[in-house]
Coordinates of C-alpha atoms and ligand atoms in Angstrom, one line a residue:
X150 CA 59.7 96.5 139.5
X151 CA 62.6 96.4 141.4
X152 CA 63.5 98.7 144.8
X153 CA 66.1 100.5 144.7
X154 CA 68.2 101.0 147.0
X155 CA 68.9 104.0 146.2
X156 CA 66.8 107.3 146.1
X157 CA 64.2 106.7 143.3
X158 CA 63.5 110.6 143.2
X159 CA 65.2 113.5 145.4
X160 CA 63.1 115.4 147.9
X161 CA 64.0 119.2 147.1
X162 CA 67.4 119.2 149.0
X163 CA 67.0 121.8 151.9
X164 CA 70.1 123.0 153.1
X165 CA 71.3 124.8 155.9
X166 CA 71.6 128.1 154.5
X167 CA 67.9 128.3 152.7
X168 CA 67.2 126.9 156.1
X169 CA 68.5 129.7 158.1
X170 CA 67.4 132.4 155.4
X171 CA 63.6 131.0 156.1
X172 CA 64.4 132.1 159.9
X173 CA 65.9 135.2 159.1
X174 CA 62.6 136.6 156.4
X175 CA 60.4 135.2 159.1
X176 CA 61.7 136.8 161.9
X177 CA 61.5 140.3 160.3
X178 CA 58.1 139.3 159.1
X179 CA 56.9 139.5 162.6
X180 CA 59.1 142.7 163.5
X181 CA 57.6 144.5 161.0
X182 CA 54.0 142.9 160.9
X183 CA 54.2 144.0 165.1
X184 CA 55.7 147.1 164.7
X185 CA 52.8 149.7 164.5
X186 CA 52.0 148.1 167.1
X187 CA 54.9 148.6 169.1
X188 CA 56.4 151.4 167.8
X189 CA 54.9 155.1 168.3
X190 CA 54.0 156.4 164.1
X191 CA 53.6 159.3 163.3
X192 CA 50.9 159.7 161.3
X193 CA 52.6 160.7 157.8
X194 CA 54.9 157.3 158.7
X195 CA 51.8 155.3 159.2
X196 CA 50.3 156.5 156.0
X197 CA 53.8 156.2 153.9
X198 CA 53.7 152.5 154.8
X199 CA 49.9 152.0 154.8
X200 CA 50.7 153.2 150.6
X201 CA 53.5 151.1 150.5
X202 CA 51.8 148.1 151.9
X203 CA 48.7 148.0 149.9
X204 CA 50.2 149.0 146.7
X205 CA 52.4 146.4 146.6
X206 CA 49.2 143.7 146.8
X207 CA 48.9 145.2 143.6
X208 CA 52.3 145.4 142.2
X209 CA 52.0 141.2 143.4
X210 CA 50.0 141.1 140.7
X211 CA 52.0 142.3 137.6
X212 CA 54.9 139.9 139.5
X213 CA 52.1 137.5 138.2
X214 CA 51.4 138.4 134.7
X215 CA 54.2 140.1 134.1
X216 CA 56.9 138.2 136.1
X217 CA 56.1 135.1 135.2
X218 CA 53.8 135.0 132.0
X219 CA 55.4 137.7 130.3
X220 CA 52.4 139.5 129.3
X221 CA 52.6 143.7 129.5
X222 CA 49.8 144.6 131.5
X223 CA 49.1 148.3 132.3
X224 CA 46.0 149.0 133.7
X225 CA 46.8 147.3 136.8
X226 CA 45.8 151.3 138.6
X227 CA 42.6 150.7 136.8
X228 CA 42.1 147.7 138.8
X229 CA 43.2 148.9 142.1
X230 CA 40.7 151.3 141.6
X231 CA 37.5 149.1 140.7
X232 CA 38.7 147.8 143.5
X233 CA 38.5 151.1 146.0
X234 CA 35.5 152.4 144.7
X235 CA 33.9 149.0 145.1
X236 CA 34.5 149.2 149.0
X237 CA 34.2 153.6 148.9
X238 CA 30.9 153.6 147.5
X239 CA 29.9 149.9 149.0
X240 CA 30.4 151.3 152.5
X241 CA 29.9 155.1 151.9
X242 CA 26.7 155.0 149.6
X243 CA 25.0 151.7 149.3
X244 CA 25.6 151.2 153.3
X245 CA 27.1 147.0 152.8
X246 CA 29.9 146.8 154.7
X247 CA 33.2 146.5 154.5
X248 CA 33.7 142.8 153.5
X249 CA 30.7 142.1 151.2
X250 CA 31.9 145.5 149.4
X251 CA 35.7 143.8 148.9
X252 CA 33.9 141.0 147.5
X253 CA 32.2 143.0 144.8
X254 CA 35.0 144.8 144.0
X255 CA 37.0 141.7 144.0
X256 CA 34.3 139.7 141.7
X257 CA 34.2 143.0 139.5
X258 CA 38.3 143.2 139.1
X259 CA 38.2 139.6 138.3
X260 CA 35.3 139.6 135.5
X261 CA 36.7 142.6 134.7
X262 CA 40.6 141.0 133.7
X263 CA 39.0 138.0 132.6
X264 CA 36.8 139.9 129.9
X265 CA 39.7 141.7 128.8
X266 CA 42.3 138.7 128.4
X267 CA 39.7 136.3 127.1
X268 CA 39.1 139.5 124.5
X269 CA 43.0 139.9 123.7
X270 CA 45.2 137.1 124.9
X271 CA 44.3 134.8 122.5
X272 CA 46.6 136.1 119.9
X273 CA 50.2 136.7 121.1
X274 CA 52.4 140.0 120.6
X275 CA 50.7 143.0 122.6
X276 CA 47.3 143.3 122.2
X277 CA 47.4 142.8 125.9
X278 CA 49.3 146.2 126.5
X279 CA 47.1 148.1 123.9
X280 CA 43.1 146.8 125.6
X281 CA 44.5 147.5 128.8
X282 CA 45.3 150.9 128.3
X283 CA 42.5 151.3 126.6
X284 CA 40.7 150.3 129.3
X285 CA 43.0 152.4 132.0
X286 CA 41.7 155.2 129.9
X287 CA 38.1 154.1 130.4
X288 CA 37.9 153.6 133.9
X289 CA 39.2 157.0 134.4
X290 CA 36.9 158.4 132.8
X291 CA 33.9 156.9 134.2
X292 CA 35.3 157.8 137.5
X293 CA 35.8 161.3 136.2
X294 CA 32.4 161.8 135.1
X295 CA 29.5 159.9 135.9
X296 CA 29.5 162.0 138.9
X297 CA 25.8 160.4 140.3
X298 CA 27.4 156.8 140.5
X299 CA 31.4 157.4 141.3
X300 CA 30.7 161.5 143.3
X301 CA 33.7 162.8 140.2
X302 CA 36.9 164.6 140.5
X303 CA 35.5 165.2 144.7
X304 CA 36.1 161.7 144.9
X305 CA 34.8 160.3 148.1
X306 CA 35.7 160.8 151.5
X307 CA 35.1 158.2 155.5
X308 CA 35.4 155.5 153.9
X309 CA 34.9 153.2 157.1
X310 CA 37.7 150.9 158.2
X311 CA 36.4 147.0 158.3
X312 CA 36.1 145.0 162.1
X313 CA 37.0 141.0 162.7
X314 CA 35.7 139.4 164.8
X315 CA 36.9 140.7 168.9
X316 CA 39.2 143.0 166.6
X317 CA 38.8 146.4 166.0
X318 CA 40.7 147.7 163.0
X319 CA 39.0 151.0 163.2
X320 CA 42.7 152.2 164.8
X321 CA 45.2 153.7 162.0
X322 CA 47.8 151.1 163.3
X323 CA 45.6 148.2 163.6
X324 CA 44.7 148.9 160.3
X325 CA 47.8 147.9 158.8
X326 CA 48.8 145.2 160.8
X327 CA 46.0 143.8 159.1
X328 CA 46.7 144.6 155.1
X329 CA 50.5 144.2 155.8
X330 CA 49.5 140.0 157.3
X331 CA 47.4 140.2 154.0
X332 CA 49.7 141.1 152.1
X333 CA 52.3 138.0 153.6
X334 CA 49.7 135.8 152.4
X335 CA 49.7 137.6 149.1
X336 CA 53.5 137.2 148.7
X337 CA 53.5 133.8 149.9
X338 CA 51.2 132.8 147.5
X339 CA 52.9 134.3 144.4
X340 CA 56.1 133.3 145.9
X341 CA 54.5 129.7 145.9
X342 CA 52.5 129.5 142.7
X343 CA 56.5 129.8 140.6
X344 CA 57.0 126.1 142.2
X345 CA 53.1 125.1 141.1
X346 CA 52.5 123.5 137.7
X347 CA 50.4 126.8 136.4
X348 CA 53.3 128.6 138.5
X349 CA 55.7 126.4 135.7
X350 CA 53.5 126.8 132.3
X351 CA 53.4 130.6 132.5
X352 CA 57.1 130.4 132.8
X353 CA 56.6 127.8 129.5
X354 CA 54.2 130.5 127.8
X355 CA 56.5 133.4 128.9
X356 CA 59.9 132.1 128.5
X357 CA 58.7 131.0 124.5
X358 CA 55.0 130.0 123.6
X359 CA 55.5 128.3 120.9
X360 CA 57.1 125.2 122.7
X361 CA 54.7 125.7 125.7
X362 CA 52.0 124.6 123.8
X363 CA 53.3 121.5 121.6
X364 CA 55.0 120.5 125.6
X365 CA 51.1 120.1 126.3
X366 CA 50.4 123.8 128.2
X367 CA 47.4 125.2 126.8
X368 CA 49.2 128.9 127.1
X369 CA 45.4 130.6 126.1
X370 CA 44.2 129.7 129.3
X371 CA 47.0 130.5 131.0
X372 CA 47.7 133.7 129.9
X373 CA 44.0 133.9 130.9
X374 CA 44.1 132.9 134.4
X375 CA 47.3 135.0 134.5
X376 CA 45.7 138.0 133.8
X377 CA 42.4 137.5 136.1
X378 CA 45.0 136.4 138.7
X379 CA 46.3 139.7 138.6
X380 CA 43.8 142.0 138.1
X381 CA 42.1 140.4 141.1
X382 CA 45.5 141.7 143.3
X383 CA 45.1 144.7 142.1
X384 CA 41.2 145.0 143.2
X385 CA 42.4 143.4 146.3
X386 CA 45.2 146.2 147.4
X387 CA 42.8 148.9 145.6
X388 CA 40.3 147.4 148.5
X389 CA 42.4 147.9 151.3
X390 CA 43.8 151.4 150.0
X391 CA 40.3 152.3 150.3
X392 CA 40.0 152.0 153.7
X393 CA 43.3 152.6 154.7
X394 CA 43.1 156.5 153.3
X395 CA 39.2 156.8 154.2
X396 CA 39.5 159.3 150.9
X397 CA 40.3 158.3 147.3
X398 CA 39.4 160.3 144.3
X399 CA 40.1 159.1 140.5
X400 CA 43.2 160.9 139.9
X401 CA 45.0 158.2 142.4
X402 CA 44.0 155.5 139.7
X403 CA 44.9 157.4 137.0
X404 CA 47.7 155.7 133.8
X405 CA 49.8 157.3 135.5
X406 CA 49.5 155.2 138.0
X407 CA 49.7 152.2 135.5
X408 CA 52.8 153.2 134.8
X409 CA 54.0 154.0 138.6
X410 CA 53.0 150.2 139.4
X411 CA 54.4 148.8 135.8
X412 CA 57.7 150.9 137.5
X413 CA 57.8 149.3 140.5
X414 CA 57.5 145.8 139.8
X415 CA 60.6 146.3 137.2
X416 CA 62.8 148.0 139.4
X417 CA 62.8 145.5 142.3
X418 CA 62.8 142.2 140.0
X419 CA 59.3 141.8 137.9
X420 CA 59.8 137.9 138.6
X421 CA 60.1 137.5 142.5
X422 CA 57.9 138.6 144.8
X423 CA 59.9 139.6 147.0
X424 CA 62.2 141.9 144.2
X425 CA 58.4 143.6 143.5
X426 CA 58.0 144.1 147.7
X427 CA 61.1 146.1 147.6
X428 CA 60.1 147.8 144.2
X429 CA 57.3 149.2 145.3
X430 CA 59.0 149.6 148.9
X431 CA 61.6 152.3 147.0
X432 CA 59.7 153.7 145.1
X433 CA 57.6 154.7 148.3
X434 CA 60.1 155.8 150.2
X435 CA 63.0 157.7 147.7
X436 CA 60.6 160.7 146.7
X437 CA 60.3 161.0 150.6
X438 CA 64.0 160.7 151.1
X439 CA 64.9 162.9 147.6
X440 CA 62.3 165.9 149.2
X441 CA 65.2 167.6 151.4
X442 CA 66.9 168.3 147.3
X443 CA 63.5 170.5 146.1
X444 CA 63.2 171.4 142.9
X445 CA 65.7 168.7 141.1
X446 CA 64.6 165.9 143.0
X447 CA 61.7 164.6 140.5
X448 CA 64.8 164.6 137.8
X449 CA 67.1 162.4 140.0
X450 CA 64.2 160.8 141.2
X451 CA 63.7 160.1 136.9
X452 CA 67.5 159.3 136.8
X453 CA 67.5 156.8 139.3
X454 CA 64.9 154.7 137.5
X455 CA 66.2 155.0 134.1
X456 CA 70.3 153.6 135.5
X457 CA 68.3 150.8 137.5
X458 CA 66.2 149.7 133.9
X459 CA 69.0 150.1 132.4
X460 CA 72.2 148.6 134.5
X461 CA 69.9 146.1 136.0
X462 CA 67.2 144.2 133.5
X463 CA 66.2 141.9 136.4
X464 CA 66.0 144.1 138.8
X465 CA 67.6 145.1 142.5
X466 CA 66.1 141.3 143.4
X467 CA 67.8 139.5 140.4
X468 CA 70.9 141.3 140.6
X469 CA 70.9 141.0 144.4
X470 CA 70.4 136.8 143.4
X471 CA 73.3 136.5 140.6
X472 CA 75.5 138.1 143.1
X473 CA 74.4 135.1 145.9
X474 CA 73.8 132.6 143.1
X475 CA 77.9 133.7 142.1
X476 CA 79.5 134.5 145.2
X477 CA 78.0 131.1 146.8
X478 CA 79.2 127.5 145.3
X479 CA 77.0 125.7 143.3
X480 CA 74.1 123.9 144.7
X481 CA 75.4 120.7 145.4
X482 CA 73.5 118.4 142.2
X483 CA 71.6 115.8 143.6
X484 CA 73.0 112.3 144.6
X485 CA 70.1 110.4 142.1
X486 CA 69.9 107.1 140.2
X487 CA 66.9 108.1 138.6
X488 CA 64.5 104.7 138.1
X489 CA 64.5 103.0 133.8
X490 CA 62.9 105.2 132.4
X491 CA 59.9 103.6 130.5
X492 CA 57.0 104.5 128.3
X493 CA 53.6 103.8 128.5
X494 CA 52.2 103.1 124.6
X495 CA 49.1 101.1 123.7
X496 CA 50.1 98.1 121.2
X497 CA 46.8 98.1 119.8
X498 CA 44.9 99.6 117.3
X499 CA 46.2 100.3 113.7
X500 CA 49.6 99.8 112.1
X501 CA 49.5 103.2 110.3
X502 CA 50.3 105.4 112.7
X503 CA 50.2 108.9 111.5
X504 CA 48.8 109.1 108.1
X505 CA 48.1 112.5 105.8
X506 CA 46.6 112.2 102.8
X507 CA 46.4 115.8 100.6
X508 CA 48.5 117.5 103.3
X509 CA 49.0 121.6 102.0
X510 CA 50.6 124.5 103.2
X511 CA 50.6 127.4 101.2
X512 CA 52.2 130.6 102.2
X513 CA 50.7 132.7 99.6
X514 CA 52.0 131.6 96.1
X515 CA 54.4 129.6 97.7
X516 CA 53.4 126.2 98.3
X517 CA 55.8 124.6 101.3
X518 CA 54.4 121.5 101.4
X519 CA 52.4 120.6 98.4
X520 CA 49.8 117.3 99.2
X521 CA 52.0 115.4 101.2
X522 CA 50.5 111.9 101.5
X523 CA 52.8 109.9 104.4
X524 CA 52.2 106.6 106.1
X525 CA 54.2 105.9 109.2
X526 CA 53.7 103.2 110.5
X527 CA 53.8 102.5 114.3
X528 CA 56.8 101.2 116.5
X529 CA 59.3 102.6 113.5
X530 CA 61.9 105.4 113.1
X531 CA 60.9 107.0 109.9
X532 CA 63.0 109.6 108.3
X533 CA 62.2 112.9 106.1
X534 CA 64.9 113.8 103.4
X535 CA 65.4 116.4 101.3
X536 CA 66.6 119.6 100.7
X537 CA 66.8 122.8 102.0
X538 CA 63.7 124.7 101.3
X539 CA 62.1 121.8 100.7
X540 CA 59.0 122.0 103.0
X541 CA 60.5 119.4 105.9
X542 CA 59.8 121.6 109.2
X543 CA 56.9 123.3 107.7
X544 CA 55.3 119.7 107.4
X545 CA 56.6 118.7 110.9
X546 CA 54.7 122.3 112.1
X547 CA 51.7 121.2 110.2
X548 CA 51.9 117.8 112.3
X549 CA 52.3 119.2 115.6
X550 CA 49.5 121.9 115.5
X551 CA 51.7 124.8 114.8
X552 CA 50.5 125.8 111.1
X553 CA 46.4 125.0 110.0
X554 CA 47.4 123.3 106.5
X555 CA 45.5 125.1 103.6
X556 CA 44.3 120.9 102.4
X557 CA 44.6 117.7 103.6
X558 CA 44.3 115.8 106.7
X559 CA 46.7 114.2 109.6
X560 CA 45.5 110.8 111.0
X561 CA 47.0 109.5 114.4
X562 CA 46.0 105.9 115.3
X563 CA 43.2 106.2 113.5
X564 CA 41.6 109.9 114.7
X565 CA 41.5 112.6 113.2
X566 CA 43.5 115.1 114.3
X567 CA 43.7 117.6 111.7
X568 CA 41.8 120.5 113.9
X569 CA 43.5 120.1 116.9
X570 CA 45.7 122.6 118.5
X571 CA 48.7 121.8 119.8
X572 CA 48.6 121.2 123.2
X573 CA 45.4 119.4 122.2
X574 CA 47.7 116.9 119.7
X575 CA 50.7 117.1 122.8
X576 CA 48.0 115.8 124.8
X577 CA 47.2 112.7 121.8
X578 CA 50.7 111.8 122.2
X579 CA 52.6 113.7 120.2
X580 CA 55.8 115.2 120.8
X581 CA 58.6 117.0 119.2
X582 CA 61.5 118.5 118.9
X583 CA 62.3 122.2 116.6
X584 CA 66.0 122.9 114.3
X585 CA 66.2 126.0 116.8
X586 CA 66.5 124.5 119.9
X587 CA 63.6 125.9 121.7
X588 CA 63.9 126.0 125.0
X589 CA 62.8 127.8 128.0
X590 CA 65.9 129.5 129.0
X591 CA 65.3 130.8 132.2
X592 CA 64.6 127.8 133.9
X593 CA 66.3 125.4 135.1
X594 CA 67.0 121.9 133.4
X595 CA 64.6 119.8 135.5
X596 CA 61.8 122.9 135.4
X597 CA 62.1 122.2 132.1
X598 CA 61.5 118.6 131.5
X599 CA 59.1 118.6 134.3
X600 CA 56.6 121.4 132.0
X601 CA 56.9 118.4 129.8
X602 CA 55.9 115.4 132.6
X603 CA 53.1 117.5 133.8
X604 CA 50.7 117.5 129.7
X605 CA 47.5 117.0 130.2
X606 CA 46.6 113.6 130.0
X607 CA 49.9 112.6 130.8
X608 CA 50.2 108.9 133.3
X609 CA 52.2 111.2 136.1
X610 CA 50.2 113.2 138.5
X611 CA 51.2 114.6 142.1
X612 CA 54.5 116.1 142.2
X613 CA 56.6 113.7 143.1
X614 CA 55.5 112.0 140.6
X615 CA 55.9 114.4 138.4
X616 CA 59.8 114.9 139.2
X617 CA 60.4 111.1 139.2
X618 CA 58.7 111.4 135.3
X619 CA 61.4 113.7 135.0
X620 CA 64.1 112.2 136.3
X621 CA 63.6 109.2 134.7
X622 CA 64.0 111.3 131.0
X623 CA 66.1 112.9 132.0
X624 CA 68.5 109.6 133.7
X625 CA 67.7 108.3 130.2
X626 CA 69.2 110.7 128.2
X627 CA 72.2 111.1 130.5
X628 CA 71.4 114.7 132.5
X629 CA 70.1 113.2 135.9
X630 CA 73.5 115.1 137.4
X631 CA 73.0 118.7 135.9
X632 CA 69.0 118.8 136.8
X633 CA 69.2 121.8 139.1
X634 CA 71.8 123.9 136.1
X635 CA 70.1 126.2 134.5
X636 CA 69.6 125.3 130.3
X637 CA 71.5 128.4 128.9
X638 CA 74.6 127.1 130.8
X639 CA 75.1 124.0 128.8
X640 CA 76.9 123.3 125.3
X641 CA 74.9 123.0 122.6
X642 CA 74.6 119.1 122.2
X643 CA 73.0 118.6 125.4
X644 CA 70.6 121.4 125.3
X645 CA 69.0 119.2 121.9
X646 CA 69.0 116.3 124.7
X647 CA 67.2 118.4 127.3
X648 CA 64.3 118.7 124.5
X649 CA 64.1 115.6 123.8
X650 CA 63.7 114.5 127.7
X651 CA 61.0 117.2 127.8
X652 CA 59.6 115.6 124.8
X653 CA 59.8 112.4 126.6
X654 CA 59.0 113.5 129.9
X655 CA 55.1 113.4 128.5
X656 CA 55.1 109.9 127.6
X657 CA 54.1 111.1 123.5
X658 CA 53.7 107.6 120.9
X659 CA 55.4 109.4 118.3
X660 CA 58.4 112.0 118.9
X661 CA 59.1 114.4 115.8
X662 CA 62.4 115.3 115.6
X663 CA 63.3 118.2 113.2
X664 CA 67.0 117.5 113.1
X665 CA 68.4 116.5 116.3
X666 CA 72.0 115.8 115.2
X667 CA 72.2 119.5 113.8
X668 CA 75.7 121.4 115.2
X669 CA 76.9 117.8 117.3
X670 CA 79.7 116.7 116.7
X671 CA 80.5 113.0 115.7
X672 CA 80.4 111.5 118.8
X673 CA 77.8 113.1 119.9
X674 CA 76.2 112.0 116.6
X675 CA 77.1 108.7 117.9
X676 CA 75.2 108.6 120.8
X677 CA 72.5 110.5 119.4
X678 CA 71.7 106.9 117.3
X679 CA 71.9 104.8 120.2
X680 CA 69.2 106.6 122.2
X681 CA 66.8 106.6 118.7
X682 CA 67.6 103.1 118.8
X683 CA 67.0 102.9 122.4
X684 CA 63.6 104.6 121.9
X685 CA 62.4 102.5 119.0
X686 CA 63.3 99.3 121.2
X687 CA 60.3 101.1 123.9
X688 CA 57.6 101.0 121.4
X689 CA 58.0 104.5 120.0
X690 CA 57.4 105.8 116.5
X691 CA 60.0 108.5 115.5
X692 CA 59.6 110.7 112.6
X693 CA 62.7 112.8 112.0
X694 CA 64.7 115.0 109.8
X695 CA 67.3 114.8 109.0
X696 CA 70.3 115.7 106.6
X697 CA 72.6 113.1 107.9
X698 CA 72.5 110.6 104.7
X699 CA 74.9 108.4 106.6
X700 CA 73.1 108.9 110.1
X701 CA 69.6 108.6 108.5
X702 CA 71.0 105.1 106.8
X703 CA 71.9 103.8 109.6
X704 CA 68.5 104.2 111.8
X705 CA 65.5 104.8 109.6
X706 CA 63.6 101.7 109.0
X707 CA 61.7 104.0 105.8
X708 CA 62.9 107.4 104.3
X709 CA 60.6 110.0 102.7
X710 CA 62.2 112.8 100.3
X711 CA 60.8 116.0 99.7
X712 CA 61.1 118.3 97.0
X713 CA 59.6 121.8 96.5
X714 CA 57.2 120.5 99.2
X715 CA 56.1 117.3 97.1
X716 CA 57.1 114.0 97.8
X717 CA 59.6 112.0 95.5
X718 CA 60.1 109.1 96.1
X719 CA 59.6 106.4 99.7
X720 CA 61.0 103.5 100.4
X721 CA 64.4 101.3 102.7
X722 CA 67.0 103.5 103.0
X723 CA 68.7 101.4 100.0
X724 CA 66.2 101.8 97.3
X725 CA 65.6 105.6 97.8
X726 CA 69.1 106.7 98.7
X727 CA 70.1 105.0 94.7
X728 CA 67.2 106.7 92.8
X729 CA 68.1 109.5 90.7
X730 CA 65.1 111.4 91.0
X731 CA 66.9 111.6 94.8
X732 CA 70.2 112.3 93.6
X733 CA 69.0 115.0 91.7
X734 CA 67.5 116.7 94.0
X735 CA 70.3 117.2 96.1
X736 CA 72.9 118.3 93.4
X737 CA 74.5 121.2 94.3
X738 CA 73.8 120.7 98.2
X739 CA 75.9 118.7 100.1
X740 CA 73.6 116.2 101.5
X741 CA 76.3 115.1 104.4
X742 CA 76.4 118.1 106.5
X743 CA 73.4 119.8 109.1
X744 CA 72.4 123.0 107.9
X745 CA 71.0 124.9 111.0
Ligands
ADP985 P1 63.2 122.5 105.2 O1 62.7 122.6 106.4 O2 62.6 121.7 104.3 O3 64.7 123.2 105.4 P2 61.1 124.4 105.4 O4 59.6 123.8 105.7 O5 61.7 125.5 106.5 O6 62.0 124.1 104.4 O7 60.9 125.9 103.8 C1 59.5 125.7 103.2 C2 59.8 127.0 102.5 O8 58.3 127.5 102.7 C3 60.3 127.8 102.3 O9 60.9 128.8 101.0 C4 60.8 128.6 103.4 O10 61.6 130.1 103.3 C5 59.0 128.6 103.3 N1 58.7 129.3 104.5 C6 58.5 128.4 105.6 N2 57.8 128.8 106.7 C7 57.2 130.5 105.8 C8 56.3 131.1 106.8 N3 55.7 131.0 108.0 N4 56.7 132.6 105.8 C9 56.4 132.5 104.6 N5 57.5 130.9 104.3 C10 57.5 130.3 105.2
MG986 MG1 64.1 123.3 108.1

């Protein structure tokens, strides 16, 4: 490898603005933490701050599960309660001390979160929301009714505050400072999480769960981890809360409180740790500020919440961010010349790279794929053509693991992959794109490709290597200079290229493309042909669906024709496109236009 004079992979550009912002934030943070020490706060203000701080810790859990991962949880108050009661009962009834009680509370929250997550997150949809509502009710029932254990509706009083070695936290102001420091640590962790492999996987699941799976994200595990983190943060907030107020009762942990937690997260901006803190503070202070309005204050409070939610779907923080982004100049594109793209593909093994035998997928009575035998040879471009509705996309979905076949088998390089989940097939070397582009909409182009680069089993390891791979793949499709832009802002043709780059960054051995030329103009199609040829030159095996016969004829080594789910022809482009059965299948169908 030649050493390049230019930077091969950029360090994240830390602009002066970011550094200044960081310094301002740090100063505010230190000032806030010191506030209880230097200002003579009344008990009333102290309590309000205590509530805001401990609530924010719990609401930050929702940032992880809802904001980052897109899973709705309605039991945050229950986890808050588990943490609070662990500290209350542990210190008051069992004499366990604060730290041990809190640890037990966190373990209990984590265990409950993991069990709920494991049982409800395997399937998509809103099962988690339903299961968490039920769990919330169970916790409330236990807190109210199992009087011998929880003291019932009377609650628990006389909860002690902890001590740190050499520092007594029994004083309210000292304890508040301690809670603020814990909050900072949690907020920093949650903020940083977003930039890690796990955080990217979470956001990929949120933006497009199906696509996340095929680029290698273990979607189920990611969701369970997110929910468990959220439960632990709920428990932590509750534990701090219990000692903060020294008295707790079941009504503080009811379903209504879970809704309040959720509202706090949504109002501030659930996708950001700062937004969450802002929303929580606001919802605790707002009722106090509005109190002078006497009877109508609840109505005004409710109305402001609704207005904010309707007109600021990304929360207050989202709006502020948008203003900041629109006002300031766009982030300068990093001046990078990525290293040339390379694929590491094992060249040994059978020449029959991908094989299906009797592969079938039925939807009720509809035989979308009906007993297909297919052999894709190593290092070739193999095209799958056929009229609309002939089962091409369905076949691709079976190959990439999105559908379980009704019958038949799929073998990759001699290994039976029929039973593997999408992320496992990705790890085995299968990459793909979608007919209807499926990108991670709220992520930057670079982050989209990074999710692909970090697939399990990929050669790239650390963050720097991942970035390098991502830039290589982006450079290969000609988009390295746009890396920091949001994918939504890209023209359609470029979005298709990002999808290809995302698949390539994972270093696949087989690339499945579903109508990659659909919606492209002639120049873009020309570029795509060039791109596919270069990929073939790297030894990549390509299996592509397309409608554009002229294009297929130019790049395919081999063609399979599908009609009504059955293979009706097979062979070289020359032979196949002249067969009467193929021509007949296309009658009434314009074979050169790309249907979406
Ligand atoms: P193609 O990609 O060749 O245009 P598809 O594979 O998308 O065709 O569809 C093949 C047939 O299977 C069509 O009749 C379609 O309506 C049906 N089909 C595809 N996906 C599903 C599904 N998830 N449920 C029911 N029917 C489906
Ligand atoms: Mg299709």
